[in-house]
Each structure stands twice: as structure tokens, then as C-alpha cells.
mmCIF file with all atom_site columns, C-alpha atoms in Angstrom:
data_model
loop_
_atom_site.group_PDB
_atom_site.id
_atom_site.type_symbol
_atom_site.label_atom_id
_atom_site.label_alt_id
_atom_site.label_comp_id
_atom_site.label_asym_id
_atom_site.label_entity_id
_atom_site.label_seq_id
_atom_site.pdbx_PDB_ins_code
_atom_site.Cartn_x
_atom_site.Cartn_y
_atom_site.Cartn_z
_atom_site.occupancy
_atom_site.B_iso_or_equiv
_atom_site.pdbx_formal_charge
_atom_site.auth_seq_id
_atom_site.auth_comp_id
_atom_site.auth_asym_id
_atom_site.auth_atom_id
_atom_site.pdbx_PDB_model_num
ATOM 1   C CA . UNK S 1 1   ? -125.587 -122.971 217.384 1.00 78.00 ? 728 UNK S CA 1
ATOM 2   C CA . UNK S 1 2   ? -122.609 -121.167 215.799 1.00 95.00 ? 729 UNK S CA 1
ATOM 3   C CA . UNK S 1 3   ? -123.468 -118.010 213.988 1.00 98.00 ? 730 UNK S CA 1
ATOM 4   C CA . UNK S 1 4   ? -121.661 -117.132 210.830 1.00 98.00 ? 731 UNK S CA 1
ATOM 5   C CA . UNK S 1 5   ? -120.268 -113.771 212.580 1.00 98.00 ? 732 UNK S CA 1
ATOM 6   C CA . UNK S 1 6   ? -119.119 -116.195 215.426 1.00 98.00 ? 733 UNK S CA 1
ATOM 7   C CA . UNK S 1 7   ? -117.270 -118.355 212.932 1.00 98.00 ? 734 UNK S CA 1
ATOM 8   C CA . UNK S 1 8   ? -115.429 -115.124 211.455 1.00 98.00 ? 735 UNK S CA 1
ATOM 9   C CA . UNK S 1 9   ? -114.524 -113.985 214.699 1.00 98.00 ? 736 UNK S CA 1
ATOM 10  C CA . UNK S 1 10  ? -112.649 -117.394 215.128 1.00 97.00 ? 737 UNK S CA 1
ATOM 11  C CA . UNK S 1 11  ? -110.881 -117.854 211.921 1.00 97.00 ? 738 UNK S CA 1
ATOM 12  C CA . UNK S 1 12  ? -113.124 -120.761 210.689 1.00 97.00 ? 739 UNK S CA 1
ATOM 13  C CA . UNK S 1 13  ? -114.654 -120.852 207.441 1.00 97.00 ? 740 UNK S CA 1
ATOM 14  C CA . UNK S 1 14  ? -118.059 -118.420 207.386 1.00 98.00 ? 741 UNK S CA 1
ATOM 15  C CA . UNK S 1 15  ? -120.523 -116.996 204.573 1.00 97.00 ? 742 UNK S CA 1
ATOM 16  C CA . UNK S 1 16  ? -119.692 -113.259 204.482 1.00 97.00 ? 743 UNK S CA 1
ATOM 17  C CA . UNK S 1 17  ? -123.194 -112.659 202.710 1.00 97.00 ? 744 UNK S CA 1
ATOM 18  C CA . UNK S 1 18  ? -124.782 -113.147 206.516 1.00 98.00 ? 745 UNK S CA 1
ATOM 19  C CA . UNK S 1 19  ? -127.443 -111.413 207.014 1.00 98.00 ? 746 UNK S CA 1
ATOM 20  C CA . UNK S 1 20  ? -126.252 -110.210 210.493 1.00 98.00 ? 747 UNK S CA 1
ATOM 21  C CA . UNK S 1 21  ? -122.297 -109.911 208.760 1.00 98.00 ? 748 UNK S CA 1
ATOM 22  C CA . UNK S 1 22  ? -124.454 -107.399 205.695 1.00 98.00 ? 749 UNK S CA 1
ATOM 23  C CA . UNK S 1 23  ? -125.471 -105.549 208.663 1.00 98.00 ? 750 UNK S CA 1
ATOM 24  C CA . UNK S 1 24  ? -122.421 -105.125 210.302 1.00 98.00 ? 751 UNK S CA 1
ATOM 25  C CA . UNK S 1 25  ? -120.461 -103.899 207.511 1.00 98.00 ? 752 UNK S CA 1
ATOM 26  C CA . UNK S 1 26  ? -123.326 -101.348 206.487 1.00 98.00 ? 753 UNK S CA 1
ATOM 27  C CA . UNK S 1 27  ? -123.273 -99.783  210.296 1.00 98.00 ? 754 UNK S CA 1
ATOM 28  C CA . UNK S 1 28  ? -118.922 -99.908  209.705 1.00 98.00 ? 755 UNK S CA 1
ATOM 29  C CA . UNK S 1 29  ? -119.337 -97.725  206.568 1.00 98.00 ? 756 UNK S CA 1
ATOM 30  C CA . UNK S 1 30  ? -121.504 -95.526  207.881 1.00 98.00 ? 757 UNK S CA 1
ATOM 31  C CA . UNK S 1 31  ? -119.280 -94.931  210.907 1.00 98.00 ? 758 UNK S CA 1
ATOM 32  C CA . UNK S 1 32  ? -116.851 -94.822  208.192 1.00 98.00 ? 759 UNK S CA 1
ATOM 33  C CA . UNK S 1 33  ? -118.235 -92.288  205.888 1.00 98.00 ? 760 UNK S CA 1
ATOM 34  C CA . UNK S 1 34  ? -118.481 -89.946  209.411 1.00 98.00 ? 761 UNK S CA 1
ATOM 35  C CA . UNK S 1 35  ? -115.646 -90.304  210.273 1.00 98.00 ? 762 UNK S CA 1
ATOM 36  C CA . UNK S 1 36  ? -113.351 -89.463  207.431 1.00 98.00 ? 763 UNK S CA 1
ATOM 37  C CA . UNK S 1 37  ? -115.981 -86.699  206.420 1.00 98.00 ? 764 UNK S CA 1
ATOM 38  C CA . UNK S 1 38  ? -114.100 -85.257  209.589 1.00 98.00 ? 765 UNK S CA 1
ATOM 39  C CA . UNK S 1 39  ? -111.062 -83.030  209.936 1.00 96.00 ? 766 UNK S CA 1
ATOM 40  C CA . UNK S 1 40  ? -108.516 -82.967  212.423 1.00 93.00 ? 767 UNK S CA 1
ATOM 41  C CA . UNK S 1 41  ? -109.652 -80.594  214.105 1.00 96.00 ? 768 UNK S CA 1
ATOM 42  C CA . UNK S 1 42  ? -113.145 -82.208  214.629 1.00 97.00 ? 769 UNK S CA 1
ATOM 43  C CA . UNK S 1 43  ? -111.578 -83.737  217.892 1.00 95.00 ? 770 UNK S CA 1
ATOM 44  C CA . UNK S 1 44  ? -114.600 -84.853  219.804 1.00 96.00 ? 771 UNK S CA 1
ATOM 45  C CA . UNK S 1 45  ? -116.984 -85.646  216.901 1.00 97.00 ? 772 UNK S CA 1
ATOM 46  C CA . UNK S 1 46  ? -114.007 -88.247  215.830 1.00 97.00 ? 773 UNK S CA 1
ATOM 47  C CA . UNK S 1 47  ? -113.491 -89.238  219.833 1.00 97.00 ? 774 UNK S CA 1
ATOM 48  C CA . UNK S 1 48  ? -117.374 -90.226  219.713 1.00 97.00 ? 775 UNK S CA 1
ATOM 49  C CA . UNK S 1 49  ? -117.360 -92.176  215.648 1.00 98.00 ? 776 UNK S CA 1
ATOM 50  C CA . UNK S 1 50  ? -114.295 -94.136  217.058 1.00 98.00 ? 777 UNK S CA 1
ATOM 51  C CA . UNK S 1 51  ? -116.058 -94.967  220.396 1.00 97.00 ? 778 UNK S CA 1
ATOM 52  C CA . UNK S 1 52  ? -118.836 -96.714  218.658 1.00 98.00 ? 779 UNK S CA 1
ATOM 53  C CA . UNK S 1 53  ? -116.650 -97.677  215.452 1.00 98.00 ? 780 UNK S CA 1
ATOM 54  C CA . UNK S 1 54  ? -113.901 -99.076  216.647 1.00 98.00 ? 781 UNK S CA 1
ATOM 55  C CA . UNK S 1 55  ? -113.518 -102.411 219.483 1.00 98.00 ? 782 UNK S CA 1
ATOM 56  C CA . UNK S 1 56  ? -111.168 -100.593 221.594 1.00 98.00 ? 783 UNK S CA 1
ATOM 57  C CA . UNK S 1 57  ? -108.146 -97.703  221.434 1.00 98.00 ? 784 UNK S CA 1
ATOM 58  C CA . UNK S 1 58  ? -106.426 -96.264  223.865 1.00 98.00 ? 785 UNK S CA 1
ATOM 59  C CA . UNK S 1 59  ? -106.561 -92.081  224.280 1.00 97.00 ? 786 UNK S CA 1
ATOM 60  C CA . UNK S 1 60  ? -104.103 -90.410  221.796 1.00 97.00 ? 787 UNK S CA 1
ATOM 61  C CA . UNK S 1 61  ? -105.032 -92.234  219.124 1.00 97.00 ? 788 UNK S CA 1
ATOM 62  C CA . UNK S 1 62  ? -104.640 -90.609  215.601 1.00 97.00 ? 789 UNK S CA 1
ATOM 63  C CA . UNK S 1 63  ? -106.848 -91.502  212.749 1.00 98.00 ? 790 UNK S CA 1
ATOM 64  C CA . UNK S 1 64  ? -106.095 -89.652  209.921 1.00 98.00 ? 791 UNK S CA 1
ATOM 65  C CA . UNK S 1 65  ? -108.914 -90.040  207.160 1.00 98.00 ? 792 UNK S CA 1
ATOM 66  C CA . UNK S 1 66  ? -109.731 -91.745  205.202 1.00 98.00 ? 793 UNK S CA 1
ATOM 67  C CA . UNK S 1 67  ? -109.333 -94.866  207.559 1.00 98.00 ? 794 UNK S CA 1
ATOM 68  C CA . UNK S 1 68  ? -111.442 -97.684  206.075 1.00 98.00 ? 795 UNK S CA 1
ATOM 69  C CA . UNK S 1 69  ? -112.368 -101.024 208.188 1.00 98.00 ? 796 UNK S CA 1
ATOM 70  C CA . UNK S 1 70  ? -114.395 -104.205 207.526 1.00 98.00 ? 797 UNK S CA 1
ATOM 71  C CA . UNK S 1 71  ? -116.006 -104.070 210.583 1.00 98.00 ? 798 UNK S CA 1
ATOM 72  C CA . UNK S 1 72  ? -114.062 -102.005 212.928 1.00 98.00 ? 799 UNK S CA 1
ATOM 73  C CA . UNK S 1 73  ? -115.477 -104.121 216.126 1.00 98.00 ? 800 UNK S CA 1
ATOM 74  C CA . UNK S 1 74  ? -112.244 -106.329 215.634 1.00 98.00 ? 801 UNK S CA 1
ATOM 75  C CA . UNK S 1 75  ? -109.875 -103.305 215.887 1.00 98.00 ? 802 UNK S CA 1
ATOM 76  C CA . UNK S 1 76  ? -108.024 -103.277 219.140 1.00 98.00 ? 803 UNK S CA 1
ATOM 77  C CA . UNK S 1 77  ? -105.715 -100.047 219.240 1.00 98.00 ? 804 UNK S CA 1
ATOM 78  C CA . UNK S 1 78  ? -103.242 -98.697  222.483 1.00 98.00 ? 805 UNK S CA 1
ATOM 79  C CA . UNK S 1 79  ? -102.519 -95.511  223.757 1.00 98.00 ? 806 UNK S CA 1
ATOM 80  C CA . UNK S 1 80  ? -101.154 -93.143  220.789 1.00 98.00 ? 807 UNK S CA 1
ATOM 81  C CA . UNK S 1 81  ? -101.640 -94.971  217.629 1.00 98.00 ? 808 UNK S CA 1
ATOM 82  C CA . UNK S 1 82  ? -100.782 -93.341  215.036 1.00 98.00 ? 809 UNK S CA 1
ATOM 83  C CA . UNK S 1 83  ? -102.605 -94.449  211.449 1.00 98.00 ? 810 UNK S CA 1
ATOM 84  C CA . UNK S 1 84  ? -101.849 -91.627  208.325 1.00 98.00 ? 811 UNK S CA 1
ATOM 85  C CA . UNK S 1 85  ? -104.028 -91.527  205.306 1.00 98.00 ? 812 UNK S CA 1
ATOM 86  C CA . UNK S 1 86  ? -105.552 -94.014  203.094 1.00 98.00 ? 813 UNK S CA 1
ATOM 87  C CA . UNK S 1 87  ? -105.417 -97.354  205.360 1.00 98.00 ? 814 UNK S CA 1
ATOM 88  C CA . UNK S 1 88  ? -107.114 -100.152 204.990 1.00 98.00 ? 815 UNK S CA 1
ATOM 89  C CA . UNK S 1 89  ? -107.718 -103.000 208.127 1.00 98.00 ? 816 UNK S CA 1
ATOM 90  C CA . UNK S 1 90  ? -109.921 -105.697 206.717 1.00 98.00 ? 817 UNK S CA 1
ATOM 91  C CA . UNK S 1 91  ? -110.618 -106.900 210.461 1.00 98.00 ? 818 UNK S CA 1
ATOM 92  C CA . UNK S 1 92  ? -112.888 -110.070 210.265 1.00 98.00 ? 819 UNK S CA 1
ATOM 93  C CA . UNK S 1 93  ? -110.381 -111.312 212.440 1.00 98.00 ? 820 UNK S CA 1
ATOM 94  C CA . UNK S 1 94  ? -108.843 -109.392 215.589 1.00 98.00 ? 821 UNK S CA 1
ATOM 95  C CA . UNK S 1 95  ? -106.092 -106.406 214.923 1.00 98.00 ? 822 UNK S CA 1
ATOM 96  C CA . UNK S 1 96  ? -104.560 -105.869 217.585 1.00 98.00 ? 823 UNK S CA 1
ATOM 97  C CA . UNK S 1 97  ? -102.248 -102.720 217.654 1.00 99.00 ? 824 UNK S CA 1
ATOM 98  C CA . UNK S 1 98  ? -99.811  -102.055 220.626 1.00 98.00 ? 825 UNK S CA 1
ATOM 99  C CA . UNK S 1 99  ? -98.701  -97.994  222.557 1.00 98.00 ? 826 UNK S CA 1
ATOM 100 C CA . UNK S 1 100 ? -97.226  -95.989  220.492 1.00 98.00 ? 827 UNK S CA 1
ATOM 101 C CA . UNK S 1 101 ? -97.098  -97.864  217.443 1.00 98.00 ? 828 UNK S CA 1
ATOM 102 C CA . UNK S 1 102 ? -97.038  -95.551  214.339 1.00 98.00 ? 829 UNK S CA 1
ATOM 103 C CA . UNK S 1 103 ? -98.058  -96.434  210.836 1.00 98.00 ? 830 UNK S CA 1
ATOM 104 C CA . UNK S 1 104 ? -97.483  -94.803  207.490 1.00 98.00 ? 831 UNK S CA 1
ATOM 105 C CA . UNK S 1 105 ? -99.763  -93.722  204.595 1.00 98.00 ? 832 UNK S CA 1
ATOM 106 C CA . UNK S 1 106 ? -101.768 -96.458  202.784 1.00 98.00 ? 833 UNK S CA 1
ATOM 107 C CA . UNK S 1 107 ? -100.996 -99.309  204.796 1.00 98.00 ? 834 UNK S CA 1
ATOM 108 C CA . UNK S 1 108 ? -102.614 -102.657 204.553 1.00 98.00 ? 835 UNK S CA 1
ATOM 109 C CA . UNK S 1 109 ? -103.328 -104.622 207.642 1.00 99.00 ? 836 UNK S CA 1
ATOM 110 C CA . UNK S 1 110 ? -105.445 -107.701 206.290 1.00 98.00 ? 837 UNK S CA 1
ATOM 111 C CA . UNK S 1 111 ? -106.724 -110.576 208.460 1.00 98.00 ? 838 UNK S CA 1
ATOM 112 C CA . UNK S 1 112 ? -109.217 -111.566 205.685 1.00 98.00 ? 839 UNK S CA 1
ATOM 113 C CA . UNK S 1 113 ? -108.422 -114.656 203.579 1.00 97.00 ? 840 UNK S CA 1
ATOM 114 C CA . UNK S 1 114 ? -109.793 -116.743 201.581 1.00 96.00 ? 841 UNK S CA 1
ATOM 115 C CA . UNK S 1 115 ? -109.613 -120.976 200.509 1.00 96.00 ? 842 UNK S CA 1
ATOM 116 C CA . UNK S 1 116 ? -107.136 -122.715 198.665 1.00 96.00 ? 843 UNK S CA 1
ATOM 117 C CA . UNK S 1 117 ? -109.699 -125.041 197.760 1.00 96.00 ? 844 UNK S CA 1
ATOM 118 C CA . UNK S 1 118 ? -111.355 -124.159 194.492 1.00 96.00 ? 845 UNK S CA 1
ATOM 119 C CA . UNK S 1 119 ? -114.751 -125.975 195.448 1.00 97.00 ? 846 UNK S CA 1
ATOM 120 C CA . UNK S 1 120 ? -114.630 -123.560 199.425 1.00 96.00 ? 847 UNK S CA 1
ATOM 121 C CA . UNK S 1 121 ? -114.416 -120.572 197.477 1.00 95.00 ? 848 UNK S CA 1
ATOM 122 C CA . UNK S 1 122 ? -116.503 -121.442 194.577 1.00 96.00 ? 849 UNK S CA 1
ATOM 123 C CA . UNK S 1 123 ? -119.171 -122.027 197.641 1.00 96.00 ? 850 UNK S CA 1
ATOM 124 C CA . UNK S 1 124 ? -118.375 -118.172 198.552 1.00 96.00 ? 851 UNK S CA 1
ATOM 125 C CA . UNK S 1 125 ? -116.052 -119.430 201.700 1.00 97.00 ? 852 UNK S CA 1
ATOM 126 C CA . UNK S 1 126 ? -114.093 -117.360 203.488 1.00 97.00 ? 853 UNK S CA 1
ATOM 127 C CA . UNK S 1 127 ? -111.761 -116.929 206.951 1.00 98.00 ? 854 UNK S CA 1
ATOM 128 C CA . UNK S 1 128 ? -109.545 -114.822 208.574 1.00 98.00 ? 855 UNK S CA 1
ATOM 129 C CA . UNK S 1 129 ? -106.557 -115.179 210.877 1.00 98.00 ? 856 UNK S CA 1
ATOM 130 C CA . UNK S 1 130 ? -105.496 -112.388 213.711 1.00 98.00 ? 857 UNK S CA 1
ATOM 131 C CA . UNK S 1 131 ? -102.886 -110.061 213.156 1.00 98.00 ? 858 UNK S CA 1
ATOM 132 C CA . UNK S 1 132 ? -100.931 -108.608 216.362 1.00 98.00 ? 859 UNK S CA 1
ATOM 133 C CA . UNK S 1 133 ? -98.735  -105.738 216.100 1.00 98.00 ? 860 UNK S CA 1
ATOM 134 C CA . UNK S 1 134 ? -96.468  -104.910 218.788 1.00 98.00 ? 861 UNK S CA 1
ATOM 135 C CA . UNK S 1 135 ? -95.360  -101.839 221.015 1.00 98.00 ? 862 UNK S CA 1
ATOM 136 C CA . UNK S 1 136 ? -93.472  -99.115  219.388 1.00 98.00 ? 863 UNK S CA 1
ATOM 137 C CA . UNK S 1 137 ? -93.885  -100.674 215.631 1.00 98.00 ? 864 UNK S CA 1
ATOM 138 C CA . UNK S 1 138 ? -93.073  -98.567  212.851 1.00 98.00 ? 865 UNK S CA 1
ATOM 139 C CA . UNK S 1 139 ? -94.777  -99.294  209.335 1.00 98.00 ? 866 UNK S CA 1
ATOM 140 C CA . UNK S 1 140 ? -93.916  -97.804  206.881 1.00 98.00 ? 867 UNK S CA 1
ATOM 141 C CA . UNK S 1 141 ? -96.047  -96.269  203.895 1.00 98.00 ? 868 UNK S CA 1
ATOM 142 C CA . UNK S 1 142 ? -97.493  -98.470  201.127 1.00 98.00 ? 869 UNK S CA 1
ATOM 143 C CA . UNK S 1 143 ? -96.494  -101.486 203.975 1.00 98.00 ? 870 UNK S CA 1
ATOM 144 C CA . UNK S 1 144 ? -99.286  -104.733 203.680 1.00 98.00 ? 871 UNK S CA 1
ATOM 145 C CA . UNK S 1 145 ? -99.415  -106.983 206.579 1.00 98.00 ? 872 UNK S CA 1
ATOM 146 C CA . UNK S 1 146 ? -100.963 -110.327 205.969 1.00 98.00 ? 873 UNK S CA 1
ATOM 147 C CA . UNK S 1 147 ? -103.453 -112.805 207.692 1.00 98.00 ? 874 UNK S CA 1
ATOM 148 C CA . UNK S 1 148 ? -102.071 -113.867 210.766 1.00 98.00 ? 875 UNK S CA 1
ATOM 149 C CA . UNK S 1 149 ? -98.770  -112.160 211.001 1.00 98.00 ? 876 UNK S CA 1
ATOM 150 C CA . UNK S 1 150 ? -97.573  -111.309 214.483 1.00 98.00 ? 877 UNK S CA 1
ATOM 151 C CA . UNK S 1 151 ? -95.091  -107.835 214.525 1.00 98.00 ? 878 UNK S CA 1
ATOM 152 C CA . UNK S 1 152 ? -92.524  -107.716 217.871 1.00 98.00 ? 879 UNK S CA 1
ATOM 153 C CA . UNK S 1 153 ? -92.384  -104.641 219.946 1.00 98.00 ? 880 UNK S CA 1
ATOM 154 C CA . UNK S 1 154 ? -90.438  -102.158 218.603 1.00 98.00 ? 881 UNK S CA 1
ATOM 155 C CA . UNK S 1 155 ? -90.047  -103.891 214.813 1.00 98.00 ? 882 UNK S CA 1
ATOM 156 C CA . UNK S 1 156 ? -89.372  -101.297 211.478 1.00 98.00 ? 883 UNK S CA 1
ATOM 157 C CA . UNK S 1 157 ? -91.656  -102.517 208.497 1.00 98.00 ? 884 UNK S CA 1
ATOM 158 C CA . UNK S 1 158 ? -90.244  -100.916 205.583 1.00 98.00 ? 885 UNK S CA 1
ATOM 159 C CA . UNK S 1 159 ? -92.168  -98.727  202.824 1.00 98.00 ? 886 UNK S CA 1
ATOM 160 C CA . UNK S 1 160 ? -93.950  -101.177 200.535 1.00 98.00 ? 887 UNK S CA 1
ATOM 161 C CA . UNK S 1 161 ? -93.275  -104.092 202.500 1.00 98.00 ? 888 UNK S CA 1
ATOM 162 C CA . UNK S 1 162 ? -95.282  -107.420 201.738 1.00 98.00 ? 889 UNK S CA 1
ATOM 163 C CA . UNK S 1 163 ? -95.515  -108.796 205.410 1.00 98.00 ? 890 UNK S CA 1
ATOM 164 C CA . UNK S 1 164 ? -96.366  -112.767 205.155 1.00 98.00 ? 891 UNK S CA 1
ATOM 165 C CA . UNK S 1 165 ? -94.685  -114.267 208.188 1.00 98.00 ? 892 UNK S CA 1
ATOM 166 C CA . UNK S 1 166 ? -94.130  -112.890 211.686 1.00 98.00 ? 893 UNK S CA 1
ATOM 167 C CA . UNK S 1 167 ? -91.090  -110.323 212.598 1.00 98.00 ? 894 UNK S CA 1
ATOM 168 C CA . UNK S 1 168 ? -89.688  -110.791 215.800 1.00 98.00 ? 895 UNK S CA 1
ATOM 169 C CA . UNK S 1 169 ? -88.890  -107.598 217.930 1.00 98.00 ? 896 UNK S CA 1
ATOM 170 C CA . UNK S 1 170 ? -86.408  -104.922 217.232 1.00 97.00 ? 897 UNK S CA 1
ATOM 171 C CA . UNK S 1 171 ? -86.253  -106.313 213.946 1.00 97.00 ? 898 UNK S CA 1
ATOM 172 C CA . UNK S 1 172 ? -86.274  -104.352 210.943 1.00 97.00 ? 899 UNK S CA 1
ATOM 173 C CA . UNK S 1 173 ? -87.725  -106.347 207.149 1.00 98.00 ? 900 UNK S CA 1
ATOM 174 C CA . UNK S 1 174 ? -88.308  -104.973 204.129 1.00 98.00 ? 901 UNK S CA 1
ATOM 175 C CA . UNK S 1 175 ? -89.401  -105.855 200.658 1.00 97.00 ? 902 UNK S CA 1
ATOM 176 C CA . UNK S 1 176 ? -91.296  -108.197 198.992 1.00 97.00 ? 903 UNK S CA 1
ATOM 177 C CA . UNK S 1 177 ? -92.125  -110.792 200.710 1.00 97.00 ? 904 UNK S CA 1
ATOM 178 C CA . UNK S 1 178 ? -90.741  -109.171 203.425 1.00 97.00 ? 905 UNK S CA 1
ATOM 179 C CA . UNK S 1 179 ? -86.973  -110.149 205.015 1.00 97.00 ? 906 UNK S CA 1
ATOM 180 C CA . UNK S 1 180 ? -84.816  -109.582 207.805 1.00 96.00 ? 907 UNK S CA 1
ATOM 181 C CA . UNK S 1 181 ? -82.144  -106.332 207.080 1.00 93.00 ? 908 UNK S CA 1
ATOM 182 C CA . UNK S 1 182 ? -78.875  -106.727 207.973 1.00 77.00 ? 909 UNK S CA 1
ATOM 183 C CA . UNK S 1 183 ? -77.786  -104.074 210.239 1.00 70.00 ? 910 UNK S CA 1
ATOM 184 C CA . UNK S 1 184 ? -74.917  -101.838 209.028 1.00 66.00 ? 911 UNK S CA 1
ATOM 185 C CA . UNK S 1 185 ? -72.072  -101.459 211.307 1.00 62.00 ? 912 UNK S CA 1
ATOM 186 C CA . UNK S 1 186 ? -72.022  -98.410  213.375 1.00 59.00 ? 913 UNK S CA 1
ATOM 187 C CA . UNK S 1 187 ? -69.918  -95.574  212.683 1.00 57.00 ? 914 UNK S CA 1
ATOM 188 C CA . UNK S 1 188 ? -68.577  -93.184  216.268 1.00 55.00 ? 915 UNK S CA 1
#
């Protein structure tokens, strides 16, 4: 039998008001509400919230609070991630962050969705798609990725970006929704 938390996890449709889903976001924002009542300087209190927060990070990581997740189990961060304040990953899905990748101040990062279908969401429907973010990403402030958006390795998201299709890498978008820049020519 397919659990509710199981069908979340896989991007189908799922009741968030589970039971065992309630539960899970209760024991993220109490995780939460340690760890941003942190400072910087709190380095192995924040080393042990994020071990038992968070699905996986590499060492290095930087968390600067607040840092607010659905469930924080579907958070997947490398080596020396770098998140500044205010940001928001609604992870019912998987986010997957790659080394080094550095994000700005009151980002988005949303896998949560929800149904086009008036009757789905008038039945309190939901799903999520996966959001992967590449190696060496830079994102800038105010920057919201959407459900199921892929970033390349070593991509530029712009300040205030609206993110609704995948960037390939070494590409730089900005704006809303989000586009390819054209690079300006280089001057000696």
C-alpha cells in the first residue's frame, strides 16, 4: 500500500493533511525554530540541527537563518553551500543542490505544486516535482525556482528571477519568467 508521504516523495498527487505528513512538518519546524534561533557562531549546535534536519549536505555548508523548509528530509546539499537569509525550499519533492553552489538572500526554491484541475484541488490535492541545481550555481537574491526546474553547473540566476523551465550550464537568465542573457562582447 502506498502511503500519502510515499506519493509526495514521487511527485504523484497526495493529501498533505496526512497524519504521518502533519507530523513531519511539526518535527521540520521545530528543527527549524532551533536552528535559526542560532547564530553563526553556534557552529556545532547548527552542525547537529542540520544532521537531523536536513536529508543530506556536504561539510562547509552555510545556513544563514532564518532558513525555512517543508520537510527538510528532501534537501540534498554538497560540499560548501552557501544559502543567505530568509530562504524558503518547500521540499515535498527532492532539492538537490550541487559543491559550491551559492545562493542569495530570500530565495525561493519550490518543488510544491498544486492541480490545474479545479475538482483535484477543491479535493485538497497536491504534488510536487524535483528541482536539481547544479555545481557552482549562482542565485541571485529575491531569485524563485519552480517545480521541476533543473539548473546546469556553473549557471548565473539573476536577482528576482522567476525560474520556470530548466537553464542549461554556464548559462546566465534573468527576469521574469526567466530568459537566456546575451553575452556582451568582451573588451581586452
Amino acid at each position: 500500500m502506498t502511503t500519502e508521504k510515499q506519493k509526495m516523495i514521487a511527485g504523484e498527487m497526495y493529501l498533505p493533511g496526512d497524519a504521518e505528513l502533519v507530523r513531519d512538518r511539526a518535527r521540520s519546524q521545530t528543527l527549524q525554530r532551533q536552528y535559526n534561533a542560532t547564530i553563526v557562531s553556534d557552529t556545532e549546535d547548527r552542525k547537529t540541527i542540520l544532521d537531523q534536519w536536513l536529508g543530506s549536505r556536504g561539510s562547509g555548508c552555510a545556513l544563514r537563518t532564518p532558513f525555512y523548509t517543508d520537510y527538510g528530509y528532501n534537501v540534498h546539499l554538497g560540499a560548501d553551500v552557501f544559502f543567505n537569509y530568509g530562504c524558503v525550499l518547500l521540499d515535498v519533492c527532492d532539492i538537490r543542490i550541487g559543491d559550491k553552489t551559492q545562493i542569495g538572500p530570500l530565495v525561493q526554491i519550490l518543488t510544491a505544486d498544486h492541480p490545474r484541475a479545479p475538482h483535484q484541488r477543491d479535493a485538497g490535492l497536491e504534488f510536487g516535482q524535483p528541482i536539481e541545481i547544479g555545481r557552482n550555481v549562482w542565485i541571485g537574491g529575491g531569485a524563485i525556482i519552480l517545480p521541476g526546474v533543473t539548473v546546469g553547473d556553473d549557471a548565473v540566476i539573476g536577482a528576482g528571477a522567476v525560474v520556470t523551465r530548466s537553464v542549461s550550464a554556464e548559462v546566465t537568465v534573468a527576469g521574469n519568467p526567466a530568459r537566456p542573457l546575451v553575452p556582451r562582447a568582451q573588451t581586452a
